[in-house]
Short mmCIF file of C-alpha atoms in Angstrom, two decimals:
data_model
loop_
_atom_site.label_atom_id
_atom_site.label_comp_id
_atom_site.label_asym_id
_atom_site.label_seq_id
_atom_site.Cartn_x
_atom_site.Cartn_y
_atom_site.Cartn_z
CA UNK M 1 6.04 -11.93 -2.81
CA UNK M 2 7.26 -10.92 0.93
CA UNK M 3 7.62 -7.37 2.46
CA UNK M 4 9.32 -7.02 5.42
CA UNK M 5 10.17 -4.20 7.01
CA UNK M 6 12.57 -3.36 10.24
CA UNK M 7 13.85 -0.08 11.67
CA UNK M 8 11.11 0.76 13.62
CA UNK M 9 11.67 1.48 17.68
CA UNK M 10 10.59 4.68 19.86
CA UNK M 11 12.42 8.29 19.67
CA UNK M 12 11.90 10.88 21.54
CA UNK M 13 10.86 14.75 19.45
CA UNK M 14 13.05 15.60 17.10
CA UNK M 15 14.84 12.49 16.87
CA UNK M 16 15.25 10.22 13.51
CA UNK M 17 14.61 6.84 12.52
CA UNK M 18 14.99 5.18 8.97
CA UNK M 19 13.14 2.57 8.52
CA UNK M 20 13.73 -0.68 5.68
CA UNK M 21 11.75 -2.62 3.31
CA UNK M 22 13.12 -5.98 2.42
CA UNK M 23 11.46 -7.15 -1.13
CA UNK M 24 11.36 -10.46 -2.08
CA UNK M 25 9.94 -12.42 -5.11
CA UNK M 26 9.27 -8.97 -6.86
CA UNK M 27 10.61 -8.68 -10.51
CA UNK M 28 10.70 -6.29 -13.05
CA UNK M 29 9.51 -2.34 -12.42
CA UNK M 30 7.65 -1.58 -9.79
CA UNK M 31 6.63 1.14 -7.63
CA UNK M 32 6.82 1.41 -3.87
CA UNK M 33 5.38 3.53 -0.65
CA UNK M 34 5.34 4.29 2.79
CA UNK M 35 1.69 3.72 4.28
CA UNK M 36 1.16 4.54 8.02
CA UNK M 37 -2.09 4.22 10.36
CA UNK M 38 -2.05 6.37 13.45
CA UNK M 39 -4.53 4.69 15.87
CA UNK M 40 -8.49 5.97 15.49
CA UNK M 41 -7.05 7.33 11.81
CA UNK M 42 -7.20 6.10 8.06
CA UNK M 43 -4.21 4.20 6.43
CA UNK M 44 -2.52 7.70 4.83
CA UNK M 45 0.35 7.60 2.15
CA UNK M 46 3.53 8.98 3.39
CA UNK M 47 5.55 8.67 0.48
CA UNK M 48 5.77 7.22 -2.82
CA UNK M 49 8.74 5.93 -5.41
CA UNK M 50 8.21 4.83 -8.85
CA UNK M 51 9.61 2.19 -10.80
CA UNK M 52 12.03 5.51 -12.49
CA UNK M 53 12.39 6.81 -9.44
CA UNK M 54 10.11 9.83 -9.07
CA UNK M 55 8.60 10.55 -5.75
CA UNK M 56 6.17 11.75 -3.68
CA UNK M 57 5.44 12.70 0.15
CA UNK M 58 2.68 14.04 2.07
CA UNK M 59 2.31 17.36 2.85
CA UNK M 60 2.69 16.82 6.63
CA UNK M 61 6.05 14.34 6.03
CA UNK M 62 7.87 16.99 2.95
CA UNK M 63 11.20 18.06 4.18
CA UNK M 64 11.33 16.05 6.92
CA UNK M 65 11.43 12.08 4.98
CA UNK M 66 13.47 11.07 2.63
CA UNK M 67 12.34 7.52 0.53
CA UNK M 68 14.87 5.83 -1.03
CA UNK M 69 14.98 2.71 -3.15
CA UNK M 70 18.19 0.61 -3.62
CA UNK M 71 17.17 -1.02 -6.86
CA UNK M 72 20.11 -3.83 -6.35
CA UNK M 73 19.30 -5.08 -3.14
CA UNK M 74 15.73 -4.82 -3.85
CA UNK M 75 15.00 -2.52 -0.45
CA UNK M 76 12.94 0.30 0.05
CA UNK M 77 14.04 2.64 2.73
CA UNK M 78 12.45 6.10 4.53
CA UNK M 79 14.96 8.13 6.50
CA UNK M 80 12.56 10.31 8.79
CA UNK M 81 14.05 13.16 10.77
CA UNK M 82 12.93 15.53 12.71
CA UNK M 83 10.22 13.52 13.92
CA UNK M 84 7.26 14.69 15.64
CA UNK M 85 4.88 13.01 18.22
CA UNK M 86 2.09 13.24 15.22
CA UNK M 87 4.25 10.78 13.04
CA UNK M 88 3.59 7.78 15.88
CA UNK M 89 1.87 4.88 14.21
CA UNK M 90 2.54 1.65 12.23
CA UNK M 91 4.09 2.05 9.01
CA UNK M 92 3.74 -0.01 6.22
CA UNK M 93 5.54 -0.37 3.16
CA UNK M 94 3.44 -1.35 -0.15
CA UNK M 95 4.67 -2.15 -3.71
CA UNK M 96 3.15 -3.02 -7.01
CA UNK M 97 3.03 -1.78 -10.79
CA UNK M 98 0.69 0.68 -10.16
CA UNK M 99 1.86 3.62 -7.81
CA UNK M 100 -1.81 4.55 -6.96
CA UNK M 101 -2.62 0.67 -6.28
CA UNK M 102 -0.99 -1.41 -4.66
CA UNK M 103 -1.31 -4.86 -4.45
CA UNK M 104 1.82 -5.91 -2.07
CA UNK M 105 1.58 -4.76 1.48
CA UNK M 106 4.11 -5.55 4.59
CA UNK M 107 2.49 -6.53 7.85
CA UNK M 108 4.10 -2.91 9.32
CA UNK M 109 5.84 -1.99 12.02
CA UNK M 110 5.51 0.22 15.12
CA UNK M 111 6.94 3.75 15.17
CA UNK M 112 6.36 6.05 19.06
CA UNK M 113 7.68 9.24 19.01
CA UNK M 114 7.28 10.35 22.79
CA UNK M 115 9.25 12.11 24.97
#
């Protein structure tokens, strides 16, 4: 199984990003998320898909991300806008059959938001 994801980059406030997950070697249903870890802070959940397509986002990321699966092409996707200088960190995607365990993890990738 390989996660890889790409999008990442610097943007200044109030800019957007949307960031990819690339799955490979993953059959069947599955869930996925959006994991980041802000230097000096705990690995926090951004946002979460299930295999039927219900999801989830923190309350500091709601109606600002969007996750997004494309089932066909097997990639997970988070379109982040309005983006604030608290959302710098590396994010990480995650999958697995369990959306509140995951056993698949990316190696991340860097998100700055800095003006």
């Amino acid at each position: 199984v390989r996660l890889v994801e790409s999008g990442g980059g610097s943007v200044q406030p109030g800019g957007s990003l949307r960031l990819s997950c690339a799955v490979s070697g993953l059959y069947g249903s599955y869930s996925m998320a959006w994991f980041r870890q802000a230097s000096g802070k705990e690995r926090e959940e951004v946002a979460n898909i299930d295999s039927v397509g219900y999801t989830r986002y923190a309350r500091s990321v709601k109606d600002r991300f969007i996750i997004s699966k494309d089932n066909a092409q097997n990639i997970l996707y988070l379109q982040m806008n309005s983006l604030k200088s608290e959302d710098t960190g590396v994010y990480i995607c995650a999958a697995g059959v369990d959306p509140d365990n995951f056993e698949e993890w990316g190696q991340g990738i860097q998100v700055t938001v800095s003006s």
